[in-house]
mmCIF file of C-alpha atoms in Angstrom:
data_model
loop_
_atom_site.group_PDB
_atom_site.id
_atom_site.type_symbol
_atom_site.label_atom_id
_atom_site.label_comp_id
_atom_site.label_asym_id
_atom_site.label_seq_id
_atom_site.Cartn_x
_atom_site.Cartn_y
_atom_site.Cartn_z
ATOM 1 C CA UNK A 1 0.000 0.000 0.000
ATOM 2 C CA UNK A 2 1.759 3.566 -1.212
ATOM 3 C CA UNK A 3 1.613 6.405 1.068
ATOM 4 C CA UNK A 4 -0.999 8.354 -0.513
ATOM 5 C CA UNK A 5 -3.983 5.382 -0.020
ATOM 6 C CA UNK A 6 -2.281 5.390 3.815
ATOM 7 C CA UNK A 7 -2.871 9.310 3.990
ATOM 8 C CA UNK A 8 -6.913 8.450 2.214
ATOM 9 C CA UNK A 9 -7.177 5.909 4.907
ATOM 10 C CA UNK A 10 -5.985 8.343 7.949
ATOM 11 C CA UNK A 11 -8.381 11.293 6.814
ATOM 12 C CA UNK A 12 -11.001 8.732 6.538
ATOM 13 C CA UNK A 13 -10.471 7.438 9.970
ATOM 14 C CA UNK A 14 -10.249 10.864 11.252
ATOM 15 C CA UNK A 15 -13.055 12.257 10.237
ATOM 16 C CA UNK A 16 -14.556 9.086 10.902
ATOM 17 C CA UNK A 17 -13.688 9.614 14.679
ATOM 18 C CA UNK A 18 -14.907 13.364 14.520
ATOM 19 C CA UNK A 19 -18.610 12.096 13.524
ATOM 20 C CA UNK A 20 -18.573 9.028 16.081
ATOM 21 C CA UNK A 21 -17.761 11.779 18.703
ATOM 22 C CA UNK A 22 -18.737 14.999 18.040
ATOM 23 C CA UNK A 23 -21.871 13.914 16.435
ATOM 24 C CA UNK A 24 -23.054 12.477 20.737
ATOM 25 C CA UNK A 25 -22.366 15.886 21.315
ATOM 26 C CA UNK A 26 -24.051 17.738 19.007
ATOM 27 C CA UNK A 27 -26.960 15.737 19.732
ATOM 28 C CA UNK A 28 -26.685 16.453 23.300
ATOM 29 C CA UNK A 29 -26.843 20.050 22.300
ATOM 30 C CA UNK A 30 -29.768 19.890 19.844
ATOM 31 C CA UNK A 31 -31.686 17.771 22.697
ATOM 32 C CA UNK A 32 -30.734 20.706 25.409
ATOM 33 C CA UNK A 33 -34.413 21.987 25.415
ATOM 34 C CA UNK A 34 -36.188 18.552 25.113
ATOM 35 C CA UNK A 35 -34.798 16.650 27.887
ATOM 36 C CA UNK A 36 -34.116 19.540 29.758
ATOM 37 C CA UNK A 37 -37.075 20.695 31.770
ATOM 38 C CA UNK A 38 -35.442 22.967 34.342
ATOM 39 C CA UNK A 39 -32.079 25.100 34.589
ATOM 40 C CA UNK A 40 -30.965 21.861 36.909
ATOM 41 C CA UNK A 41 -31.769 19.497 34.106
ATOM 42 C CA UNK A 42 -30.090 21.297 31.325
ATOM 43 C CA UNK A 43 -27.370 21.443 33.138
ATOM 44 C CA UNK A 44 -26.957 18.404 33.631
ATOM 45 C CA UNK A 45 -27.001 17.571 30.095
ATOM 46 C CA UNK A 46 -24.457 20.346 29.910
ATOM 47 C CA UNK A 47 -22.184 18.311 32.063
ATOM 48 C CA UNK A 48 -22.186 15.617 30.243
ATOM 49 C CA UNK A 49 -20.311 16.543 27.769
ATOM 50 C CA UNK A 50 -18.508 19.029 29.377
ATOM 51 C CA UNK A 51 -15.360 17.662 30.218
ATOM 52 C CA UNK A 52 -15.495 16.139 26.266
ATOM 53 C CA UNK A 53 -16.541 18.406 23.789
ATOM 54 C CA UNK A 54 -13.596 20.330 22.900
ATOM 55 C CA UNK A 55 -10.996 17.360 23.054
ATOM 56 C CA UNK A 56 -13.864 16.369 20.123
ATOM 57 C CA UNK A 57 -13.082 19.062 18.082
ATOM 58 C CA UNK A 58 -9.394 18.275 17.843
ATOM 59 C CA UNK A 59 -10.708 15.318 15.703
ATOM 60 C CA UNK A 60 -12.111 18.093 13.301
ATOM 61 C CA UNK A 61 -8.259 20.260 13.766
ATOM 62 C CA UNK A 62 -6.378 16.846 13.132
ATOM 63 C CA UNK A 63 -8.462 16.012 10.078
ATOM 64 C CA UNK A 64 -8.227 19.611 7.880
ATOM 65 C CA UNK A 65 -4.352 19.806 9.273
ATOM 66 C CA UNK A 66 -3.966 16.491 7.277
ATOM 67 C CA UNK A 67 -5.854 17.186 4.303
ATOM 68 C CA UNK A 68 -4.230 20.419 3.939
ATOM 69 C CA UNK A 69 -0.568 18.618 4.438
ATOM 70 C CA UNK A 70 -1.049 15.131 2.498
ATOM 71 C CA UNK A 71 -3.918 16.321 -0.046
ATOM 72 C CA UNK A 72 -2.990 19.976 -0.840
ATOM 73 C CA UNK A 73 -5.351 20.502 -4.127
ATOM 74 C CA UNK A 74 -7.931 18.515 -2.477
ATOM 75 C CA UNK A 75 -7.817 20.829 0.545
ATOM 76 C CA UNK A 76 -7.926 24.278 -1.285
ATOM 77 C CA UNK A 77 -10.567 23.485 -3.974
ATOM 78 C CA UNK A 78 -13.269 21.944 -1.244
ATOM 79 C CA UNK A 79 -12.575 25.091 1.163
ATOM 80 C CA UNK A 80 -12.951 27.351 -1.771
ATOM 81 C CA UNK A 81 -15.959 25.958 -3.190
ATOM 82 C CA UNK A 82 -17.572 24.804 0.147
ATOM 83 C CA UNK A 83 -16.812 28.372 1.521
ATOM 84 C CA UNK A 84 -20.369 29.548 2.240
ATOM 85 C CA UNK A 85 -21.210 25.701 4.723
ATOM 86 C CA UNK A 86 -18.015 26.004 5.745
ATOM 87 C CA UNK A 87 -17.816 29.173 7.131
ATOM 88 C CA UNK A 88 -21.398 29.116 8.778
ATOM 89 C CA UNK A 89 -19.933 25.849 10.599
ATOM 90 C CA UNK A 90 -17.089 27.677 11.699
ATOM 91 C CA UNK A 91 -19.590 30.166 13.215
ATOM 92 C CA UNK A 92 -21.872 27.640 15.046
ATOM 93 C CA UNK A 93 -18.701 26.200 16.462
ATOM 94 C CA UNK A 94 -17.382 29.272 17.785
ATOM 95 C CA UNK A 95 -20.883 30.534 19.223
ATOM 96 C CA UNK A 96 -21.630 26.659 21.018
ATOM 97 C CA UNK A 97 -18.222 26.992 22.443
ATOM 98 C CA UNK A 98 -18.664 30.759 24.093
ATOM 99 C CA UNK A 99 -21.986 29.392 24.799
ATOM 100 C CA UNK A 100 -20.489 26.724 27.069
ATOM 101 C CA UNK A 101 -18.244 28.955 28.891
ATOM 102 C CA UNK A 102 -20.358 32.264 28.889
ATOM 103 C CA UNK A 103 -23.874 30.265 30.139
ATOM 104 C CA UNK A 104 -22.959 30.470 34.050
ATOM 105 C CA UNK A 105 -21.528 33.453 33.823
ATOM 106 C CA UNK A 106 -25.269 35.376 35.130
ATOM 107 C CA UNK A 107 -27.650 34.066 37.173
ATOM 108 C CA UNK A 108 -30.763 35.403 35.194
ATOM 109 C CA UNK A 109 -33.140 33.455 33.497
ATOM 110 C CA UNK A 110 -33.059 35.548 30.358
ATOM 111 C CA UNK A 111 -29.415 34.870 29.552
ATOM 112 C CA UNK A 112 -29.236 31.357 30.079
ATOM 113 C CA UNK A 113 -32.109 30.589 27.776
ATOM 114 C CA UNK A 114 -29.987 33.216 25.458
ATOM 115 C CA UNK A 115 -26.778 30.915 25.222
ATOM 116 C CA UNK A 116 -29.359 27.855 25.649
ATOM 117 C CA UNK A 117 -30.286 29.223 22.318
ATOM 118 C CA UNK A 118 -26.429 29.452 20.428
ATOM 119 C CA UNK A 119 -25.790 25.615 21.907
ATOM 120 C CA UNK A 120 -28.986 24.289 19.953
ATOM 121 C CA UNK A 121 -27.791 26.202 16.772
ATOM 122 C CA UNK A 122 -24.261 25.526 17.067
ATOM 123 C CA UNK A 123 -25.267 22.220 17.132
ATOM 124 C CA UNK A 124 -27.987 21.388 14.884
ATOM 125 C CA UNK A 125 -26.538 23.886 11.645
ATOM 126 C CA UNK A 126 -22.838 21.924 11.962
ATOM 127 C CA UNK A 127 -24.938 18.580 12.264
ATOM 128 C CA UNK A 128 -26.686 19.476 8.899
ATOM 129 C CA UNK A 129 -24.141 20.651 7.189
ATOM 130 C CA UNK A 130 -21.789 18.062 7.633
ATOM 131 C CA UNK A 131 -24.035 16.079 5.885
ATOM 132 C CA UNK A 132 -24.573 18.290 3.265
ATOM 133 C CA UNK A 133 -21.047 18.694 2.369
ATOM 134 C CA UNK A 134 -19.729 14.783 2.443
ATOM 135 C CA UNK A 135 -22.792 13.814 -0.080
ATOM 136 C CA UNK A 136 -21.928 16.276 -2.219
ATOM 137 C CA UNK A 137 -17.976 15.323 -1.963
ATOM 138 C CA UNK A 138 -19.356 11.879 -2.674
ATOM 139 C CA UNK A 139 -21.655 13.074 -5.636
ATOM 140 C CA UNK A 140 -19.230 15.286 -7.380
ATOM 141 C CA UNK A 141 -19.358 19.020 -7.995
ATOM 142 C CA UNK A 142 -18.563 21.371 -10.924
ATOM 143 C CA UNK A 143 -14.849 21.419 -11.298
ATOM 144 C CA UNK A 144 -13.081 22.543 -14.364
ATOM 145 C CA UNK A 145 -10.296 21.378 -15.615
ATOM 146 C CA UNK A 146 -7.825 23.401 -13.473
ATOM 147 C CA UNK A 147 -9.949 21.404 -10.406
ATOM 148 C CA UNK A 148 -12.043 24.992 -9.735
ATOM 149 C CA UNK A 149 -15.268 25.072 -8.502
ATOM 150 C CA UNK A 150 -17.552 26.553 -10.740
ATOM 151 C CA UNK A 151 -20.494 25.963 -9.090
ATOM 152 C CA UNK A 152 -22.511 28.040 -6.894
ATOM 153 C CA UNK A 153 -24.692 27.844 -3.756
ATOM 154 C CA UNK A 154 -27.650 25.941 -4.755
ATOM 155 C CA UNK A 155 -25.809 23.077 -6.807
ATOM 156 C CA UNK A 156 -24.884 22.443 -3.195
ATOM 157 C CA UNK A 157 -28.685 21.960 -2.066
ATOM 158 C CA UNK A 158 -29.703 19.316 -4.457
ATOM 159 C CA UNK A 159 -31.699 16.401 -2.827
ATOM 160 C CA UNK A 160 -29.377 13.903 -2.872
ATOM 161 C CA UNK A 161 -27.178 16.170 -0.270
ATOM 162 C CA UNK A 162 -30.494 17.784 1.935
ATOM 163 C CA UNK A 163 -31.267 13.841 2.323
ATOM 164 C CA UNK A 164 -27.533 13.492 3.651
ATOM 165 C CA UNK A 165 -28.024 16.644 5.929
ATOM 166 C CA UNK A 166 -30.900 15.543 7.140
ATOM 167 C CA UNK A 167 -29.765 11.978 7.950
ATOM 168 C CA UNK A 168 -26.795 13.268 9.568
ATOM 169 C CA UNK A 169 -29.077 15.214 11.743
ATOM 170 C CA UNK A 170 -31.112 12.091 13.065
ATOM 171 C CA UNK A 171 -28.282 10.141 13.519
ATOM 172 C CA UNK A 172 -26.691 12.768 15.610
ATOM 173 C CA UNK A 173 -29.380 13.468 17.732
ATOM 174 C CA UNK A 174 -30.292 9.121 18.089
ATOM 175 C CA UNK A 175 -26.468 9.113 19.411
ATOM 176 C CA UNK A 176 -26.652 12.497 21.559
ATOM 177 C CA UNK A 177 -30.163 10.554 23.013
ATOM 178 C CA UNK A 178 -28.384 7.283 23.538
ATOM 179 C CA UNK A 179 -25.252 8.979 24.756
ATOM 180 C CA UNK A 180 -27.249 11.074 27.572
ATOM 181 C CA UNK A 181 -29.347 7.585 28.431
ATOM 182 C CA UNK A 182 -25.779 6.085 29.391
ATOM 183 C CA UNK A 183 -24.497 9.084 31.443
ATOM 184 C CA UNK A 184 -27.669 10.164 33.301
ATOM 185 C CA UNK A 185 -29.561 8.714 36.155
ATOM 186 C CA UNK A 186 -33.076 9.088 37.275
ATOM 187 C CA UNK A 187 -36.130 10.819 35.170
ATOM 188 C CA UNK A 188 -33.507 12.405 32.323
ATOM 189 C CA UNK A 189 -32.222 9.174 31.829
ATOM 190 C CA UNK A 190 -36.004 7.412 30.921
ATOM 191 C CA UNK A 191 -36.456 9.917 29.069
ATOM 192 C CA UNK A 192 -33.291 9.634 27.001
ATOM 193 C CA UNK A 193 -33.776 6.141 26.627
ATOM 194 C CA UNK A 194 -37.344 6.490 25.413
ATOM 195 C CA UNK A 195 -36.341 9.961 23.030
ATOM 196 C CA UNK A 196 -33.542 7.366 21.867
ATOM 197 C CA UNK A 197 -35.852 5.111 20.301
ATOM 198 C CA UNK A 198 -38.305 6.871 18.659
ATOM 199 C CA UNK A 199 -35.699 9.399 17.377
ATOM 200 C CA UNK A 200 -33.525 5.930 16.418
ATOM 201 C CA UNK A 201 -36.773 4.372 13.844
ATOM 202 C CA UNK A 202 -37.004 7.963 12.014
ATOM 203 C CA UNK A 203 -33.439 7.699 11.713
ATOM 204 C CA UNK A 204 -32.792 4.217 10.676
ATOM 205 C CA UNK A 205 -35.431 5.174 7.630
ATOM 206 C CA UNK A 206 -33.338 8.165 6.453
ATOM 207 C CA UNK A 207 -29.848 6.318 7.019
ATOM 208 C CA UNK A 208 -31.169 3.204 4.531
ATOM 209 C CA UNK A 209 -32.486 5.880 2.496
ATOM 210 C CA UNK A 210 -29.197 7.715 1.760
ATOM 211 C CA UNK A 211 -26.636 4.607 2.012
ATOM 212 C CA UNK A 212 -29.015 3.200 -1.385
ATOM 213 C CA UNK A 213 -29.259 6.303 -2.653
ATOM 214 C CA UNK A 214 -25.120 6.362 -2.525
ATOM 215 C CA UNK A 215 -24.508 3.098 -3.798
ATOM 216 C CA UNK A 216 -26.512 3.615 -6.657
ATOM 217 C CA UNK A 217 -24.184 6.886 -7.460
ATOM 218 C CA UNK A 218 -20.872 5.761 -6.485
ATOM 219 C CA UNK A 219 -19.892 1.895 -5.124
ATOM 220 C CA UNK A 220 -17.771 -0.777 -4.305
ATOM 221 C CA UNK A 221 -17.700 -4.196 -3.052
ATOM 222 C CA UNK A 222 -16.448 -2.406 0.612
ATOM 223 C CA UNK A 223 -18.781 0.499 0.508
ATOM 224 C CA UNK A 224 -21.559 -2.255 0.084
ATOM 225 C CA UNK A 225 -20.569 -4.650 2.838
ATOM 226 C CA UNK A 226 -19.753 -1.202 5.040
ATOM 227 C CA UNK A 227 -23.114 0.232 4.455
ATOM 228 C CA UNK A 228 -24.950 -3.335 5.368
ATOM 229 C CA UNK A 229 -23.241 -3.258 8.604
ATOM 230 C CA UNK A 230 -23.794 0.444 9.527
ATOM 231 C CA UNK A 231 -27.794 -0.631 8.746
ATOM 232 C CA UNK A 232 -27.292 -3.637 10.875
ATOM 233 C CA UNK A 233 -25.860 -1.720 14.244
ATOM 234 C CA UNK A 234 -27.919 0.794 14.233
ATOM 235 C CA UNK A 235 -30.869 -1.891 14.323
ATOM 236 C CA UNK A 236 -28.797 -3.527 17.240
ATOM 237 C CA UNK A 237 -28.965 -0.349 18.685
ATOM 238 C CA UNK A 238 -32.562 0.408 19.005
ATOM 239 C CA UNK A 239 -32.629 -3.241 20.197
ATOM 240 C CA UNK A 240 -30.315 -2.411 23.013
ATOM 241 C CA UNK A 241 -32.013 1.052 23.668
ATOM 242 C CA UNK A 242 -35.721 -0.820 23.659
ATOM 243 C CA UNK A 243 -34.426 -2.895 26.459
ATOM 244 C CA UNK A 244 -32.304 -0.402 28.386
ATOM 245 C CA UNK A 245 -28.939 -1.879 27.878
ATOM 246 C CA UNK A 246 -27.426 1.900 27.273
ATOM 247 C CA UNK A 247 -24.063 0.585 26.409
ATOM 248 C CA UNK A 248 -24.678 -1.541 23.579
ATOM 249 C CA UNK A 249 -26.951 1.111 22.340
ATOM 250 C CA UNK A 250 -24.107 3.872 22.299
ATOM 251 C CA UNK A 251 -21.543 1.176 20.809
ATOM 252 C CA UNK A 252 -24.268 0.461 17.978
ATOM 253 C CA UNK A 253 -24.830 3.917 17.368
ATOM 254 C CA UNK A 254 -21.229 4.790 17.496
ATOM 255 C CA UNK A 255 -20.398 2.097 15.134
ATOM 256 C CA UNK A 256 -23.231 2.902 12.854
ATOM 257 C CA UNK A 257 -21.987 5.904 12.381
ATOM 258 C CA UNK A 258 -18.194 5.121 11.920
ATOM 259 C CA UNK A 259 -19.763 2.699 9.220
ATOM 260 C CA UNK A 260 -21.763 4.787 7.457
ATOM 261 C CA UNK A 261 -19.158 7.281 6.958
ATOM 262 C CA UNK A 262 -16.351 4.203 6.382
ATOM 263 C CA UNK A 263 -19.034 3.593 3.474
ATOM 264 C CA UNK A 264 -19.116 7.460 1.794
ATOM 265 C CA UNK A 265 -14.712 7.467 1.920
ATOM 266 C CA UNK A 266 -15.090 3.279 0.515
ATOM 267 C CA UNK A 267 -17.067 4.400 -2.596
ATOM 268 C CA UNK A 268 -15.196 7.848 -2.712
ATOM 269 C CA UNK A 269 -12.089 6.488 -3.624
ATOM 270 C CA UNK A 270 -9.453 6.489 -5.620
ATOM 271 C CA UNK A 271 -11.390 10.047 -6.123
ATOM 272 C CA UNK A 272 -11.509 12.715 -3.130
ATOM 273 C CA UNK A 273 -13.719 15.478 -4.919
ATOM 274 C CA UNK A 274 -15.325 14.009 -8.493
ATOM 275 C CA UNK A 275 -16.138 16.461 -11.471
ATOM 276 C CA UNK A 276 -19.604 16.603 -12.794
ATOM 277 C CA UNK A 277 -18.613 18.183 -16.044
ATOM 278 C CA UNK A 278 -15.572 16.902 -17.057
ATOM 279 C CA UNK A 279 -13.800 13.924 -15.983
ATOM 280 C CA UNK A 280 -10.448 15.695 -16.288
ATOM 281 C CA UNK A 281 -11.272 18.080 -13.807
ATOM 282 C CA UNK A 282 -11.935 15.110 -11.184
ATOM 283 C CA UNK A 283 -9.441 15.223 -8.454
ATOM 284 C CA UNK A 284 -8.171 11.712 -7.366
ATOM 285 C CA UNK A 285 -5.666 10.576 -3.986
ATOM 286 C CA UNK A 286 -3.316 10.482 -6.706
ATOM 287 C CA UNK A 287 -3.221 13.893 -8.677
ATOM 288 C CA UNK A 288 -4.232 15.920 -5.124
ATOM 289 C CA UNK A 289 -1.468 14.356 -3.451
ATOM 290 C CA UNK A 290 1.543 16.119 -1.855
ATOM 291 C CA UNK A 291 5.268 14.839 -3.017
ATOM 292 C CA UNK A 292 6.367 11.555 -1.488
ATOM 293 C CA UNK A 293 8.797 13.431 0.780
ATOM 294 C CA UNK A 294 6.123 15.293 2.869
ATOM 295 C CA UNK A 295 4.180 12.208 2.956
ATOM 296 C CA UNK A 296 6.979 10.121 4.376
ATOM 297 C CA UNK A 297 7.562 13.070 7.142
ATOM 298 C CA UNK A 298 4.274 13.148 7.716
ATOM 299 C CA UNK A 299 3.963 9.307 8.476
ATOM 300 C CA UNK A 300 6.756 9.220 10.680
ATOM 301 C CA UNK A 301 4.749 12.081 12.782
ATOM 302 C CA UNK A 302 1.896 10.433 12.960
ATOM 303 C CA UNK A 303 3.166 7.149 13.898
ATOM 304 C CA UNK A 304 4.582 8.850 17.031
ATOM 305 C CA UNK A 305 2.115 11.438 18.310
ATOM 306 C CA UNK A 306 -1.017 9.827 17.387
ATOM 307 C CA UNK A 307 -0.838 7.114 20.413
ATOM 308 C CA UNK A 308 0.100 9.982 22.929
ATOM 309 C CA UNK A 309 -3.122 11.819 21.780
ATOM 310 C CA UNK A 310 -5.485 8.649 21.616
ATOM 311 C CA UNK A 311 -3.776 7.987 24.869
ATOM 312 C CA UNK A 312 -4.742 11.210 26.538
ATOM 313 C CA UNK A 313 -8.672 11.507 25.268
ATOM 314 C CA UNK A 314 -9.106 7.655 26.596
ATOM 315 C CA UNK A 315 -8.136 8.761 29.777
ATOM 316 C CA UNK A 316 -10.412 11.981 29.918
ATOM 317 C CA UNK A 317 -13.469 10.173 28.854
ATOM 318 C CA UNK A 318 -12.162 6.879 31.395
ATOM 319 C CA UNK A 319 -11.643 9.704 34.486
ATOM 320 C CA UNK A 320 -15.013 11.522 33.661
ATOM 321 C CA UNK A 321 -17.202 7.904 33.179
ATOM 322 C CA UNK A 322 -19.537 8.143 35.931
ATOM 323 C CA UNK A 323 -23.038 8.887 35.753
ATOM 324 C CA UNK A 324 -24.340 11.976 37.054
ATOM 325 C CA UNK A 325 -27.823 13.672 37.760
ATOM 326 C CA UNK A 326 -29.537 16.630 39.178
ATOM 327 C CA UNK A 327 -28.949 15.256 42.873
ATOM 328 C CA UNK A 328 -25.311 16.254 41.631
ATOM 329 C CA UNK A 329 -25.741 19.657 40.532
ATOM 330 C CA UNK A 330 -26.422 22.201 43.499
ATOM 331 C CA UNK A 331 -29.290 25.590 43.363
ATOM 332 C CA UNK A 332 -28.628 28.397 43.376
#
């Protein structure tokens, strides 16, 4: 295997990571108003992800930083022809994040439900979006022959990628359900558990939607057996939740989702951003690639940091594992 499918392989798995965890988070955020039915509940739910949700992001960091070093072209002509989702993700990042910090800042009522407000929008528009953006790097774009977007906004909204947003934003908020069903105790956590499966069937329907929907545009053996098994744990999953066995339900979701997005990079490639005008303007792992130099320099990076760094978010989430409740968050 040459370097450049190694580097495919390692943005795959990153941004495969980035989904699995960010996307509990986001759903957390998106759920913040459902399950929470007092300050004390919501924050709660805040908690929960608290000690988490930035160490999540550094998926995100570690993903672009190696796209940008290993796939150069592929880098500049999705970030300059995905400006517009791009940037507003960037935005509902930032404003979740000062959101987290900024929320317990005042004791009023009226600026809680404020920030309350910029964590369910910085999570819901990035948990759309994403969606939007890897169906239409699976479905091509309008690239000339220089590997320039020529497209504009709305060949971005076609239905093939709203489907993708949208399943993205089930999926998310099945996991964020699941995730808060596991780390909760008392009322929040029936209620998780119940949200989890009805929000699980709705998104089970979209997921099997878009996976046949993809295959019929771009496949592969892999992509096929990956998207089978990203339909089959998220039906474990909904078992598990049905029952209560919050666990299993998190690892199905989790690995439904790893699956599912396993299955978008399996029928991507050899291509990282097709043309839908002109074959020669299709970018490929081979023609985007950086020289074989960086790539080996890279490698030899990676192979040493990335342990330490796997190493160090293990232990967060192992140190922060216990469940908590709103016997564990004082008044005031």
């Amino acid at each position: 295997m040459d370097l450049t499918t190694i580097w495919f392989l390692l943005v795959a798995v990153l941004f495969t990571g980035y989904f699995i965890l960010e996307g509990f988070d986001f759903g957390v955020g998106m759920l913040l108003p459902v399950l929470g039915r007092d300050d004390r509940e919501r924050r709660v739910l805040i908690n929960t992800i608290g000690p988490v949700w930035d160490g999540n992001e550094v998926w995100l960091i570690t993903a672009g930083g190696a796209m940008f070093a290993a796939f150069p072209e592929w880098y500049a002509t999705l970030f300059s022809g995905f400006y517009l989702p791009l940037l507003l993700i960037l935005l509902a990042l930032i404003a979740r994040g000062v959101a987290f910090e900024y929320r317990h800042k005042r004791p009023e009522a009226s600026w809680k439900r404020r920030w309350d407000t910029a964590i369910v929008v910085g999570s819901v528009v990035p948990a759309i979006l994403w969606g939007v953006a890897f169906a239409n790097i699976l479905r091509g774009v309008p690239l000339d022959a220089d590997h320039e977007y020529v497209g504009g906004l709305l060949d971005l909204l076609n239905p093939y990628a709203l489907l993708g947003g949208a399943t993205t934003l089930a999926l998310f908020a099945t996991h964020g359900a699941v995730f808060l069903a596991l780390k909760t105790t008392g009322d929040i956590r029936e209620r998780a558990g119940a949200l989890a499966v009805r929000l699980g069937v709705g998104a089970a329907v979209l997921a099997v939607g878009f996976l046949t929907w993809t295959l019929s545009i771009r496949s592969s053996a892999a992509a096929v057996v990956l998207a089978v098994g990203a339909a089959l744990a998220l039906l474990g999953a909904l078992a598990a939740a049905r029952v209560r066995r919050e666990g299993w339900a998190f690892t199905g979701t989790a690995v439904a989702i790893g699956l599912a997005v396993a299955t978008l990079f399996a029928a991507l490639f050899p291509n990282v951003l097709p043309s839908t005008l002109d074959a020669a303007g299709t970018l490929t792992a081979t023609n985007a690639a950086s020289t074989p130099y960086t790539l080996k320099i890279m490698t030899w990076v990676a192979v040493i940091f990335t342990p330490v760094v796997l190493g160090y978010q293990a232990w967060t989430y192992w140190v922060f594992r216990k469940r908590i409740g709103v016997a564990n968050i004082p008044q005031h």
